[in-house]
mmCIF file of C-alpha atoms and ligand atoms in Angstrom:
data_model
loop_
_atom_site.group_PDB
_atom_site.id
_atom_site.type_symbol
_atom_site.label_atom_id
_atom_site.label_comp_id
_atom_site.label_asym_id
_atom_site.label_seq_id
_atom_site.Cartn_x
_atom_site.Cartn_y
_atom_site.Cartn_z
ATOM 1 C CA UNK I 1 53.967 147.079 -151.509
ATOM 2 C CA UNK I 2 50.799 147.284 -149.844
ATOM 3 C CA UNK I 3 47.979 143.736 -150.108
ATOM 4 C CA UNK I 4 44.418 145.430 -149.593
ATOM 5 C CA UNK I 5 42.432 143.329 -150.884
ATOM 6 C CA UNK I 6 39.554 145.343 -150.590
ATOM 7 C CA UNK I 7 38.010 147.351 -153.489
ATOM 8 C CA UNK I 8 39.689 150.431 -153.207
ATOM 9 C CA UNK I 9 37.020 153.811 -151.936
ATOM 10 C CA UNK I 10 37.475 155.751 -155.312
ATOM 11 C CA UNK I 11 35.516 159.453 -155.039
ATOM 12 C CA UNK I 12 32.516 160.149 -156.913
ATOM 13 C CA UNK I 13 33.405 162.567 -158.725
ATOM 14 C CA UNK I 14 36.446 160.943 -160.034
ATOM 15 C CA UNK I 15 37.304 161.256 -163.802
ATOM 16 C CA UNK I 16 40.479 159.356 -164.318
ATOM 17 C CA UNK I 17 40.703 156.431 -166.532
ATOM 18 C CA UNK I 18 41.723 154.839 -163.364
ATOM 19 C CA UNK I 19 37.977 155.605 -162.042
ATOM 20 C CA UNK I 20 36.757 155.028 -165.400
ATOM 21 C CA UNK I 21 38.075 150.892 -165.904
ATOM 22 C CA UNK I 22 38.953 149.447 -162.765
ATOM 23 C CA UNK I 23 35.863 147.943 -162.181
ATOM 24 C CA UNK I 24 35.226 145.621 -159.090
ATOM 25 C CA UNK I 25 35.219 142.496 -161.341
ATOM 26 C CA UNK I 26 38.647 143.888 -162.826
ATOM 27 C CA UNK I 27 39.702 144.382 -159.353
ATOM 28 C CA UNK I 28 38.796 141.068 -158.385
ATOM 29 C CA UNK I 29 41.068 139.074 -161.431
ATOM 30 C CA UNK I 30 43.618 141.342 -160.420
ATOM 31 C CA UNK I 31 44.107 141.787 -156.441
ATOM 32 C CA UNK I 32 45.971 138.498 -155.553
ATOM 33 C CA UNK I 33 48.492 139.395 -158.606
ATOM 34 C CA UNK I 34 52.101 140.251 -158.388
ATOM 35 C CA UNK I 35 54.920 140.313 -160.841
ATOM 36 C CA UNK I 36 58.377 138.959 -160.172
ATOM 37 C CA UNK I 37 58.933 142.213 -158.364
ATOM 38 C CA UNK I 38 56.481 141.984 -155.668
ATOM 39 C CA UNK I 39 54.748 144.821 -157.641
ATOM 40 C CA UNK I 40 50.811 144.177 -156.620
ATOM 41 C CA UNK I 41 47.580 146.169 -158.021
ATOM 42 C CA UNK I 42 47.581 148.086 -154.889
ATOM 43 C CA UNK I 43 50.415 149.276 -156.033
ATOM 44 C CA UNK I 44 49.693 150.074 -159.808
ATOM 45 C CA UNK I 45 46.467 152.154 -158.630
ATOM 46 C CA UNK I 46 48.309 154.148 -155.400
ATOM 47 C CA UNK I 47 48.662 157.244 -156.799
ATOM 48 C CA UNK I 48 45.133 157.452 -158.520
ATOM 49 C CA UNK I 49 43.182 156.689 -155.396
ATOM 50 C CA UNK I 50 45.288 159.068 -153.290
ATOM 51 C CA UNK I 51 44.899 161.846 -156.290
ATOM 52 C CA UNK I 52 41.392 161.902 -157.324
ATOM 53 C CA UNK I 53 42.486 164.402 -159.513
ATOM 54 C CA UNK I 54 44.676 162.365 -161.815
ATOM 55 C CA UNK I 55 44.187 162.088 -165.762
ATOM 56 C CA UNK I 56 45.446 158.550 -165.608
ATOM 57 C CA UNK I 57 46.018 157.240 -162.188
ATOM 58 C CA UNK I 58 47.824 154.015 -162.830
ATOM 59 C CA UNK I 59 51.664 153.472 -162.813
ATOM 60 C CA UNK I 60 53.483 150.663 -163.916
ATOM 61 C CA UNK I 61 56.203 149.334 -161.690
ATOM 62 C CA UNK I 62 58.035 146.896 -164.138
ATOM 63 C CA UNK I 63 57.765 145.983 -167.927
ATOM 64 C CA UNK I 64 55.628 142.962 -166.668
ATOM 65 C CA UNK I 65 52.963 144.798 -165.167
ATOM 66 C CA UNK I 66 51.675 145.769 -168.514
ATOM 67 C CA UNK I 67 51.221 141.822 -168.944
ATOM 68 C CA UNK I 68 50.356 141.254 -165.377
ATOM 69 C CA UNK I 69 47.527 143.753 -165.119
ATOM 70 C CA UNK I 70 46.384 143.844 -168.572
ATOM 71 C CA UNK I 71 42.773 143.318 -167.850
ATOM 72 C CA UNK I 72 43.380 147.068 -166.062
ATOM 73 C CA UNK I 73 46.572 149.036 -168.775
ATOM 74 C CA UNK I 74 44.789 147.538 -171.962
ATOM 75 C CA UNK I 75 41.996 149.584 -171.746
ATOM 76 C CA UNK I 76 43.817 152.345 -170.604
ATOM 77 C CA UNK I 77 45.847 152.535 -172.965
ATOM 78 C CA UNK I 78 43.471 152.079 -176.115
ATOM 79 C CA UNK I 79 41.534 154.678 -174.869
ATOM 80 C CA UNK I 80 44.614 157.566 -174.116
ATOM 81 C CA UNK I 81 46.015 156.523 -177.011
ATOM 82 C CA UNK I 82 43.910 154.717 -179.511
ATOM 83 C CA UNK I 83 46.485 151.761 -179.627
ATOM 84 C CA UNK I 84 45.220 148.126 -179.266
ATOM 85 C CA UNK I 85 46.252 144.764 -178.059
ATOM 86 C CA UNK I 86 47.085 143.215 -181.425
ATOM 87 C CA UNK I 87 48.695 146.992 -183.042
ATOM 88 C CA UNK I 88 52.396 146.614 -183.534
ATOM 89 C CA UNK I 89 54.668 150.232 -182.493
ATOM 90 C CA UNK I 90 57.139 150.980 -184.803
ATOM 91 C CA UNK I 91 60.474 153.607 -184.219
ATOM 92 C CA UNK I 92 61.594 155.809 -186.539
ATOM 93 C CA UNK I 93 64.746 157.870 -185.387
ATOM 94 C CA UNK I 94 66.142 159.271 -188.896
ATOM 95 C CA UNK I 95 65.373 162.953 -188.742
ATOM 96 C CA UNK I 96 66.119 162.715 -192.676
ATOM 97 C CA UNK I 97 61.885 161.492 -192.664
ATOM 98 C CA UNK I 98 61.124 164.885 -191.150
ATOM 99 C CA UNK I 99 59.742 167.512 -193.354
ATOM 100 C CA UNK I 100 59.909 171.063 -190.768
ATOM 101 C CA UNK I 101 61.600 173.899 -192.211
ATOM 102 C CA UNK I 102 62.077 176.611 -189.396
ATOM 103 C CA UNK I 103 58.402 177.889 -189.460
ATOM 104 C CA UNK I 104 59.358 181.144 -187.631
ATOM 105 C CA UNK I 105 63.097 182.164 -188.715
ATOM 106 C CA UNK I 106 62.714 185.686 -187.404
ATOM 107 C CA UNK I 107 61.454 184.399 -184.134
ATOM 108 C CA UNK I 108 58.270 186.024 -183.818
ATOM 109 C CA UNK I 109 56.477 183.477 -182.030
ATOM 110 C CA UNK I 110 58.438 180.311 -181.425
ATOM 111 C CA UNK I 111 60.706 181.455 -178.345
ATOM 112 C CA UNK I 112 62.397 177.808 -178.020
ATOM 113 C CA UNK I 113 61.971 174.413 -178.758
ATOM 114 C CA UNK I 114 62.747 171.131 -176.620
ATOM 115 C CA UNK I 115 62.274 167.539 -177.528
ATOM 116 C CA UNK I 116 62.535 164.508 -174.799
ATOM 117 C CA UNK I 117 62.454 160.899 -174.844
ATOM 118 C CA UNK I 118 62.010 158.623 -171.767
ATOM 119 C CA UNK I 119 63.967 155.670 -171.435
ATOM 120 C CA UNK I 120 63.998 152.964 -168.502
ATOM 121 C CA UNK I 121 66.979 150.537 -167.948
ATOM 122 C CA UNK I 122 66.320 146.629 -169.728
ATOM 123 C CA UNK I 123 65.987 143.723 -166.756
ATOM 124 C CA UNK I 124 65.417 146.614 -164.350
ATOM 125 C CA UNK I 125 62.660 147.567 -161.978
ATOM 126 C CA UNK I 126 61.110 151.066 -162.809
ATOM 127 C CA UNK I 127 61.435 153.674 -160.803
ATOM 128 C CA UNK I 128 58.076 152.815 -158.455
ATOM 129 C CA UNK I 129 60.053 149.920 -157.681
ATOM 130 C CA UNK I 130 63.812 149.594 -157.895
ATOM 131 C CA UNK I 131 65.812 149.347 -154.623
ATOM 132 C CA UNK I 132 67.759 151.922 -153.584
ATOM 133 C CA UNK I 133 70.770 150.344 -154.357
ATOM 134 C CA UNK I 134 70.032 149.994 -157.832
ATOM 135 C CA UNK I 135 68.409 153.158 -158.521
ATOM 136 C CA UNK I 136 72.413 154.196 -156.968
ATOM 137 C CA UNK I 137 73.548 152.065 -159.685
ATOM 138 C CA UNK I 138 71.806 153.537 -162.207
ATOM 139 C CA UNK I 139 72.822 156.721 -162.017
ATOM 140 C CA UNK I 140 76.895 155.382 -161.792
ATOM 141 C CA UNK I 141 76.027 153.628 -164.827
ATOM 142 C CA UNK I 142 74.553 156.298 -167.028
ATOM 143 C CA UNK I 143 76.528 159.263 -165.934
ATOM 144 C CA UNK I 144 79.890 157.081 -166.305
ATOM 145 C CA UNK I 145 78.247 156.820 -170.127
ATOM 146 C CA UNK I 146 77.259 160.621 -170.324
ATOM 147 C CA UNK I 147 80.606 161.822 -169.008
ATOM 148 C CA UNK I 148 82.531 159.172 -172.127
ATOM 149 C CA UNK I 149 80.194 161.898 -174.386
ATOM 150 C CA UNK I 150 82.410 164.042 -176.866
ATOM 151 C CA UNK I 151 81.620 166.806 -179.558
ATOM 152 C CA UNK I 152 78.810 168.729 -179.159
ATOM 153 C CA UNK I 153 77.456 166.590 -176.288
ATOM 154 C CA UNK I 154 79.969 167.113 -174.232
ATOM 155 C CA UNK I 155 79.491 168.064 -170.649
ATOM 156 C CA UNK I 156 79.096 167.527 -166.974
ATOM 157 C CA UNK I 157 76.910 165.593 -164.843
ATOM 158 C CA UNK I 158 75.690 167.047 -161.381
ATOM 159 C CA UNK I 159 74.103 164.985 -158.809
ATOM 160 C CA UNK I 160 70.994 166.587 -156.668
ATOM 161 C CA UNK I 161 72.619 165.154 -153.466
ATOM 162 C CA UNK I 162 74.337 167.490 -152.210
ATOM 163 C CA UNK I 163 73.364 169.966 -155.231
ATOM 164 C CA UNK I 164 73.067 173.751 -153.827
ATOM 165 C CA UNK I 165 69.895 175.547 -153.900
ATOM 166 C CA UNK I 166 71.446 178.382 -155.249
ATOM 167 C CA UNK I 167 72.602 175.992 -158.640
ATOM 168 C CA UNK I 168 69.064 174.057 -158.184
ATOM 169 C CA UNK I 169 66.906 177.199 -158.607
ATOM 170 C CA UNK I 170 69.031 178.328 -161.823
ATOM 171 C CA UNK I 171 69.035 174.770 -163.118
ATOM 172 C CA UNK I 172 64.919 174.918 -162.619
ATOM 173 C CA UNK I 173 64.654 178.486 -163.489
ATOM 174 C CA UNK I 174 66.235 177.813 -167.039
ATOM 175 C CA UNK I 175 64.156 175.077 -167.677
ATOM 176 C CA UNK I 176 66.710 173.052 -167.183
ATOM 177 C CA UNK I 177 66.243 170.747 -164.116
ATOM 178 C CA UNK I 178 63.217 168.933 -162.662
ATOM 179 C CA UNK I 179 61.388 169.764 -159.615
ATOM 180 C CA UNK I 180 61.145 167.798 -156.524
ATOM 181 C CA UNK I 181 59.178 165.153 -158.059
ATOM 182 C CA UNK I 182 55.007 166.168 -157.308
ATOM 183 C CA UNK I 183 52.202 164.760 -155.287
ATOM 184 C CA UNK I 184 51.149 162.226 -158.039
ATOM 185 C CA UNK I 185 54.716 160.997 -158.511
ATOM 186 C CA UNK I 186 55.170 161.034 -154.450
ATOM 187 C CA UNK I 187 52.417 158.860 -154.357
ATOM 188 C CA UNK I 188 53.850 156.282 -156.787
ATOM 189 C CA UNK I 189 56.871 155.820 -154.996
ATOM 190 C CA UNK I 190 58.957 158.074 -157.472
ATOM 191 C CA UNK I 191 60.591 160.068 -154.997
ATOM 192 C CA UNK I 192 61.838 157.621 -152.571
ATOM 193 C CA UNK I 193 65.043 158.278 -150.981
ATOM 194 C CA UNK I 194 64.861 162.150 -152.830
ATOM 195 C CA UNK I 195 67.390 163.567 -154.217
ATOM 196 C CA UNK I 196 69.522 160.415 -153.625
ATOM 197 C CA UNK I 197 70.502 158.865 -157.323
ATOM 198 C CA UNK I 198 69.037 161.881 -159.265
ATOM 199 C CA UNK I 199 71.234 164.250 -160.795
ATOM 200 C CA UNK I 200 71.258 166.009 -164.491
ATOM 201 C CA UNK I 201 73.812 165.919 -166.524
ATOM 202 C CA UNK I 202 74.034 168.870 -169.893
ATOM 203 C CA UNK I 203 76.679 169.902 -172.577
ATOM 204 C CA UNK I 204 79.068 172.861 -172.363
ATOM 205 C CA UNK I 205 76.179 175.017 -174.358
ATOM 206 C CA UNK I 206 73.317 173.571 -172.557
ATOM 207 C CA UNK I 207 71.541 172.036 -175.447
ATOM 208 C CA UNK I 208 71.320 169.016 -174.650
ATOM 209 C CA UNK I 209 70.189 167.403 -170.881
ATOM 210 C CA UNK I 210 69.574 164.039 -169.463
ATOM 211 C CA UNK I 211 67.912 163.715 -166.365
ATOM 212 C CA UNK I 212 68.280 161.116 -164.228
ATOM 213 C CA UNK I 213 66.097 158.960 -161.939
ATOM 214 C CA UNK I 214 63.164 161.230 -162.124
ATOM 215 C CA UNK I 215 59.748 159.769 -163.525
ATOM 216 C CA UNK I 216 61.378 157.225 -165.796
ATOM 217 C CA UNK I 217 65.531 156.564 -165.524
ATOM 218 C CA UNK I 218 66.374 158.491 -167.766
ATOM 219 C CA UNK I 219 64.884 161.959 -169.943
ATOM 220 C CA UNK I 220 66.962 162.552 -172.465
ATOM 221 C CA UNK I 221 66.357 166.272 -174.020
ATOM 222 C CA UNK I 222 67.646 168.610 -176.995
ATOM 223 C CA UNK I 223 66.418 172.013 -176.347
ATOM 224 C CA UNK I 224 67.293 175.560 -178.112
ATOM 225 C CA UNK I 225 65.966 179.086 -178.618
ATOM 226 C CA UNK I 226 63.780 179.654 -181.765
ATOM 227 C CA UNK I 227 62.034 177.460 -183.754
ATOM 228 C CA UNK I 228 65.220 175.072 -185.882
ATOM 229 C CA UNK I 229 63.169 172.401 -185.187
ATOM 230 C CA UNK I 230 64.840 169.645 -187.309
ATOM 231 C CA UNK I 231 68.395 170.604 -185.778
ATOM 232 C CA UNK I 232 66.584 170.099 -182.118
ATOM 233 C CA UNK I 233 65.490 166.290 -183.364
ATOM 234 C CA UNK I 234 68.837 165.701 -184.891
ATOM 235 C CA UNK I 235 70.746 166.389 -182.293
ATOM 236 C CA UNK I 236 68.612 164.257 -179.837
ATOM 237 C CA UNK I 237 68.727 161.167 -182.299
ATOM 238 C CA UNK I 238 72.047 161.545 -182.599
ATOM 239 C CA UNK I 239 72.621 161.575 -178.255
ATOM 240 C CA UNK I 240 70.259 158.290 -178.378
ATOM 241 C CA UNK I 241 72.636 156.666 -180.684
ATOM 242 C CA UNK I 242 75.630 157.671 -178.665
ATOM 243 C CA UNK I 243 74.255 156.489 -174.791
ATOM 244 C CA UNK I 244 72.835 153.488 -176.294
ATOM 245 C CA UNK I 245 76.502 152.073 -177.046
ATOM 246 C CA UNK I 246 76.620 152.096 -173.821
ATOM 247 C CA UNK I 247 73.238 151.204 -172.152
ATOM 248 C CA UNK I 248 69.821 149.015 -173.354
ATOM 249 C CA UNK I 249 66.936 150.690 -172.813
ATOM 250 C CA UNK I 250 63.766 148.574 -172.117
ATOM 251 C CA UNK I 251 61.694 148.202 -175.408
ATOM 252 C CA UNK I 252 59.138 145.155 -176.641
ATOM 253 C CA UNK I 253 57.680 145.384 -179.964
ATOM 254 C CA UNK I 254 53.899 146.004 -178.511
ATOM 255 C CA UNK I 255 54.019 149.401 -176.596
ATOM 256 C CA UNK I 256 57.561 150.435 -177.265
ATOM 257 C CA UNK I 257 59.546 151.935 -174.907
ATOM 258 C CA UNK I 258 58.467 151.194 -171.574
ATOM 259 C CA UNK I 259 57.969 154.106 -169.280
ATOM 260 C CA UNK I 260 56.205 154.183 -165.576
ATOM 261 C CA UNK I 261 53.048 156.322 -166.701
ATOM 262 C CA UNK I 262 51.709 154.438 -169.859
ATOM 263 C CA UNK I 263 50.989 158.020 -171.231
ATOM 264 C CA UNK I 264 54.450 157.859 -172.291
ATOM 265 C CA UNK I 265 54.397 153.978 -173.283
ATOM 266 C CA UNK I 266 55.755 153.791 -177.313
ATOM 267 C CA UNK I 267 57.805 156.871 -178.270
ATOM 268 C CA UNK I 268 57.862 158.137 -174.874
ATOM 269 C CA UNK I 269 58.535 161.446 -176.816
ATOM 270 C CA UNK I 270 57.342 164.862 -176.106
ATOM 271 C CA UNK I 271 58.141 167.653 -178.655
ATOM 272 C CA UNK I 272 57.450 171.367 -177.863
ATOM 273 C CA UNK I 273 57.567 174.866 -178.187
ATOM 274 C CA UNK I 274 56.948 177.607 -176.056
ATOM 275 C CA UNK I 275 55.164 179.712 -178.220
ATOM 276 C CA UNK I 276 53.861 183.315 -177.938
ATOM 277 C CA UNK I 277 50.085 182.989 -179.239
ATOM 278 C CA UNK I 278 48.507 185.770 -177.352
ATOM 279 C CA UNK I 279 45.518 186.669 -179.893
ATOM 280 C CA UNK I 280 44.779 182.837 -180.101
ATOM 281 C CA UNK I 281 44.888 182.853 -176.366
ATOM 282 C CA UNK I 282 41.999 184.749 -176.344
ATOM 283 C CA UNK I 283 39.809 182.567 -177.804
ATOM 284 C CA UNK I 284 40.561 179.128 -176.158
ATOM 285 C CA UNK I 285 37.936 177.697 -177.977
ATOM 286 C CA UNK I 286 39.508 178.348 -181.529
ATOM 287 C CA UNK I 287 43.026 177.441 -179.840
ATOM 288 C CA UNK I 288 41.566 174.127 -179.002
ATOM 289 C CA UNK I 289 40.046 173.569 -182.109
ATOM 290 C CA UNK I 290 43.039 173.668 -183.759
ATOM 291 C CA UNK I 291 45.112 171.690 -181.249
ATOM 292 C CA UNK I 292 42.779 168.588 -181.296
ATOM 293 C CA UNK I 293 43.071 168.961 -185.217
ATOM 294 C CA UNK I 294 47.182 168.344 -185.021
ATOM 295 C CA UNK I 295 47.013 165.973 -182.191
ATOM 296 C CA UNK I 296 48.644 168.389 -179.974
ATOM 297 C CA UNK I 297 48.781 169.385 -175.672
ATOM 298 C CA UNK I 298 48.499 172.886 -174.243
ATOM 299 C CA UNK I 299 50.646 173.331 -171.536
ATOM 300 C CA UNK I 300 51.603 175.958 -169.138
ATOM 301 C CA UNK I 301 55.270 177.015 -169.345
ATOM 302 C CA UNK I 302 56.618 175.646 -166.203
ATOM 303 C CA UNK I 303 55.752 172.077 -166.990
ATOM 304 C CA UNK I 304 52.940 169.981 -166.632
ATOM 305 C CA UNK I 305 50.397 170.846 -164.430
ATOM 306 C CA UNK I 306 51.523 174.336 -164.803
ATOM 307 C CA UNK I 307 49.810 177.860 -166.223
ATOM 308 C CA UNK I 308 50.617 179.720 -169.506
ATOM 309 C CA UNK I 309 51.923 183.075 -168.798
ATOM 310 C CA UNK I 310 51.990 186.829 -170.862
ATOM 311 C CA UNK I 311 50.415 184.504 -173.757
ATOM 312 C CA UNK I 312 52.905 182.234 -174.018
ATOM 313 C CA UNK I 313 51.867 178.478 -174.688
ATOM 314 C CA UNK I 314 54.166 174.839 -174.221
ATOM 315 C CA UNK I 315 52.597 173.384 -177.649
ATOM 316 C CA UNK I 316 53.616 169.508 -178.020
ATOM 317 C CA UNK I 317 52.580 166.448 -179.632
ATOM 318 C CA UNK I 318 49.579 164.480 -177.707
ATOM 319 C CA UNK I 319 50.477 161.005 -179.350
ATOM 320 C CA UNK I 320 53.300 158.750 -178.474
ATOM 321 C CA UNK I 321 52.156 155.103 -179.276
ATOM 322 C CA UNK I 322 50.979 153.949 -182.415
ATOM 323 C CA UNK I 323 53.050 156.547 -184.065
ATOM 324 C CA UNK I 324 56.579 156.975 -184.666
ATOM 325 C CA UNK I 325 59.404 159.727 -183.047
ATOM 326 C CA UNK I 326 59.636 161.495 -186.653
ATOM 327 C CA UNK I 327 55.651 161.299 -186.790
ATOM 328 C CA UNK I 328 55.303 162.781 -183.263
ATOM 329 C CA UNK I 329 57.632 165.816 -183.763
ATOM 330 C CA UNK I 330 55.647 165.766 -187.725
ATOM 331 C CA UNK I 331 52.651 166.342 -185.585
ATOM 332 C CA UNK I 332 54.141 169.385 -183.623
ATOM 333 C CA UNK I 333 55.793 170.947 -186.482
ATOM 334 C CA UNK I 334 52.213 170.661 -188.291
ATOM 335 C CA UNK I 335 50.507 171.963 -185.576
ATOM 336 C CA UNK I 336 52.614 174.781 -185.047
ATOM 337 C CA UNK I 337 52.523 176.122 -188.723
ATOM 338 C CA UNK I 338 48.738 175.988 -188.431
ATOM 339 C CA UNK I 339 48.632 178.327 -185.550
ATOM 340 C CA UNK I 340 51.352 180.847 -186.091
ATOM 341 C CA UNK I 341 49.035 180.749 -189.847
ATOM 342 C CA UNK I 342 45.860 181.822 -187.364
ATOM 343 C CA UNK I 343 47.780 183.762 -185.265
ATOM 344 C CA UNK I 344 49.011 185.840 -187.836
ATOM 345 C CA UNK I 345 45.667 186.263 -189.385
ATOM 346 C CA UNK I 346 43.859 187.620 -186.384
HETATM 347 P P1 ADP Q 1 58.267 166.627 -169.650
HETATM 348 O O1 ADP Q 1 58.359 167.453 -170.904
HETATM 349 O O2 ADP Q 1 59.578 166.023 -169.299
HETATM 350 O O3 ADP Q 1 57.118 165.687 -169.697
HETATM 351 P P2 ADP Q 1 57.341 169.006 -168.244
HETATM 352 O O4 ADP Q 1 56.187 169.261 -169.156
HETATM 353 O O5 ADP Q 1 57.125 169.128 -166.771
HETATM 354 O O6 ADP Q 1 57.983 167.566 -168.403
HETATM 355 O O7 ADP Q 1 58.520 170.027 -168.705
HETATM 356 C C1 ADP Q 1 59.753 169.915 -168.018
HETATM 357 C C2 ADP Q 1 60.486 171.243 -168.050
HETATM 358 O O8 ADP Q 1 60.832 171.556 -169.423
HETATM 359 C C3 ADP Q 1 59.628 172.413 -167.543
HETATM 360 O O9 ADP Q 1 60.466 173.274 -166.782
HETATM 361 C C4 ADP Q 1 59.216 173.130 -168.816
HETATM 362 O O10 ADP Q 1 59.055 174.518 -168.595
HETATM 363 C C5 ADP Q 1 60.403 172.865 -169.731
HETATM 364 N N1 ADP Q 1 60.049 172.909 -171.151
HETATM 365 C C6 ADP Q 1 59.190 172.095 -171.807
HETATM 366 N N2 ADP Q 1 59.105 172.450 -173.109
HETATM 367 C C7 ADP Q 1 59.960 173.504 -173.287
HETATM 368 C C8 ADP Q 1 60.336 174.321 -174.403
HETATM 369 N N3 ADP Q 1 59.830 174.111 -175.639
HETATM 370 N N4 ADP Q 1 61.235 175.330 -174.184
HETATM 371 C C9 ADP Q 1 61.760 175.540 -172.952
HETATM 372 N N5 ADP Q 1 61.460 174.811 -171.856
HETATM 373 C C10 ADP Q 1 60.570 173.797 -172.023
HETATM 374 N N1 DAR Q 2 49.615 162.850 -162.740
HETATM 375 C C1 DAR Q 2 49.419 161.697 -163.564
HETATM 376 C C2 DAR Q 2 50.302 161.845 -164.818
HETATM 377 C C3 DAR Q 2 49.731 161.626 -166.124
HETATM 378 C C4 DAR Q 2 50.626 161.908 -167.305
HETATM 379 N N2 DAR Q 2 51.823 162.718 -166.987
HETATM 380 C C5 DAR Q 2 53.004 162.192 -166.646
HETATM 381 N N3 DAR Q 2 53.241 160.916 -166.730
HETATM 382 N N4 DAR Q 2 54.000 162.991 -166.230
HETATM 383 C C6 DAR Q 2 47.924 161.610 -163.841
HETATM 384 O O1 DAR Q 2 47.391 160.516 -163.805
HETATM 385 O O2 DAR Q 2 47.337 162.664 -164.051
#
């Protein structure tokens, strides 16, 4: 927990909303702060001064720094997501709200789909902050709960201690596993201690994954080849249900689900396809068009901060706050139909 109380050297060129609201008079309300964690506003800003190249820049090491540091996440968060102080987030988790019909049944474009939700442990440090010992004790905790799992979601947890890199690379080449966490997590203190207390646990058919101990405590994710859409959300609602018999996730009526990168704050669900779009691909300007229309993210297909490859795209919902888990996958399965209409017509 570092105590500069200086105003931190942030780079000209700088375009994060880190750079953009953390004034010097912000700065100043802020710098002798701490919540009951010891988390300061050195800490909350780390990873956005040491990566001028962040979107964001700003973690949050508790539930309490989004009441601590307000004066910096409020204005953060209306602007990446629209959502103000006095909106209320609602959840909706019954996939029998979600209108999406498998828009490609002969698989011409959708290749698979995947849908995650981050969740954090209630009365818990996040992962910028927790000890050692109970980041440990989270992952006893949860994969004691994933192991009860039966059905369908039945499966086996693997820890990344001691994990071999022969089963690693597989785990990352399907998709499956996480990375060693990157340089903007590093610098939030997201990888301390790596790869003790992260594992992944998955079912027999590997459709359904939870990750543990990466950027939030848990990323819980349905995923399946083709476009079935609806069966992808069902079966993650249905996991949800299951784990939280066991387990209380952090939630407050305001922002939702609370998550270490308020980009994920509310939902803290991500719903996407990879998608071949090759003709659309061409004309990035069109693609984008259409993308802003739907509320939807282009990534690459190796994850965030990754590159789209042979003309395949990782299409997924933008919003998460504000809007509820049947409206973000709503917004993916809307989006999607709208471009496999354009692609088709080029
Ligand atoms: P997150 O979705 O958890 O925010 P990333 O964007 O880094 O994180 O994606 C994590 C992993 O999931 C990456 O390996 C990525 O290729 C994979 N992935 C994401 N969406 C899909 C999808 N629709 N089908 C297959 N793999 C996917
Ligand atoms: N690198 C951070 C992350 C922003 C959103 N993505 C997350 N949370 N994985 C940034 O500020 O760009």
């Amino acid at each position: 927990m570092s105590l500069d109380n200086r105003f931190p050297m942030l780079a000209e060129d700088c375009n994060s909303l880190l750079c953009k609201y953390l004034t010097p008079e912000v700065f100043d309300a802020l710098k002798d702060r701490k919540t009951n964690n010891g988390f300061s506003i050195q800490d909350v800003i780390k990873s956005g001064v040491e990566n001028i190249d962040s979107g964001i820049g700003v973690y949050a090491g508790d539930e309490l720094s989004y009441h601590t540091f307000s004066e910096l996440f409020d204005p953060i968060i209306k602007d990446y997501h629209g959502f103000g102080v006095d909106d209320i987030h609602q959840s909706n988790l019954n996939p029998d709200d979600l209108n999406a019909p498998n828009p490609d049944p002969d698989n011409h474009y959708i290749i698979s789909t995947r849908i995650r939700v981050g969740r954090n442990i209630d009365g818990l440090p996040l992962g910028t902050a927790i000890s050692k010992k109970d980041r440990n004790l989270i992952e006893k905790k949860v994969s004691i709960a994933l192991n009860a799992l039966t059905g369908e979601l039945s499966g086996t947890y693997y820890p990344l201690s001691g994990m071999s890199e022969i089963v690693r690379e597989q785990l990352i080449s399907d998709h499956f596993l996480f990375k060693a966490g990157d340089r903007f997590l590093e610098s939030a203190g997201l990888n301390r201690n790596w790869p003790e207390g992260r594992g992944i646990y998955h079912n027999d058919n590997k459709t359904f994954l939870v990750w543990i101990n990466e950027e939030d405590q848990l990323r819980i994710i349905s995923m399946q080849m083709g476009g079935d859409i609806k069966a992808v959300f069902t079966r993650l609602t249905t996991a949800i249900k299951e784990i939280e018999k066991k387990v209380t996730f952090s939630y407050n009526d305001h922002i939702g689900y609370i998550t270490s990168c308020p980009t994920n704050l509310g939902t803290a669900m991500r719903a996407s396809v990879h998608i071949k779009l090759p003709k659309l691909g061409a004309d990035m300007e069109r693609f984008k068009t259409i993308t802003d229309k739907y509320y939807l993210q282009i990534r690459g297909i190796h994850g965030e901060h990754s590159d789209s490859e042979g003309g395949i795209y990782d299409i997924s919902n933008k919003r998460r706050l504000g809007v509820t888990e049947v409206q973000c996958v709503q917004d993916m399965f809307d989006g999607v139909v709208a471009l496999i209409t354009v692609e088709k017509g080029l």
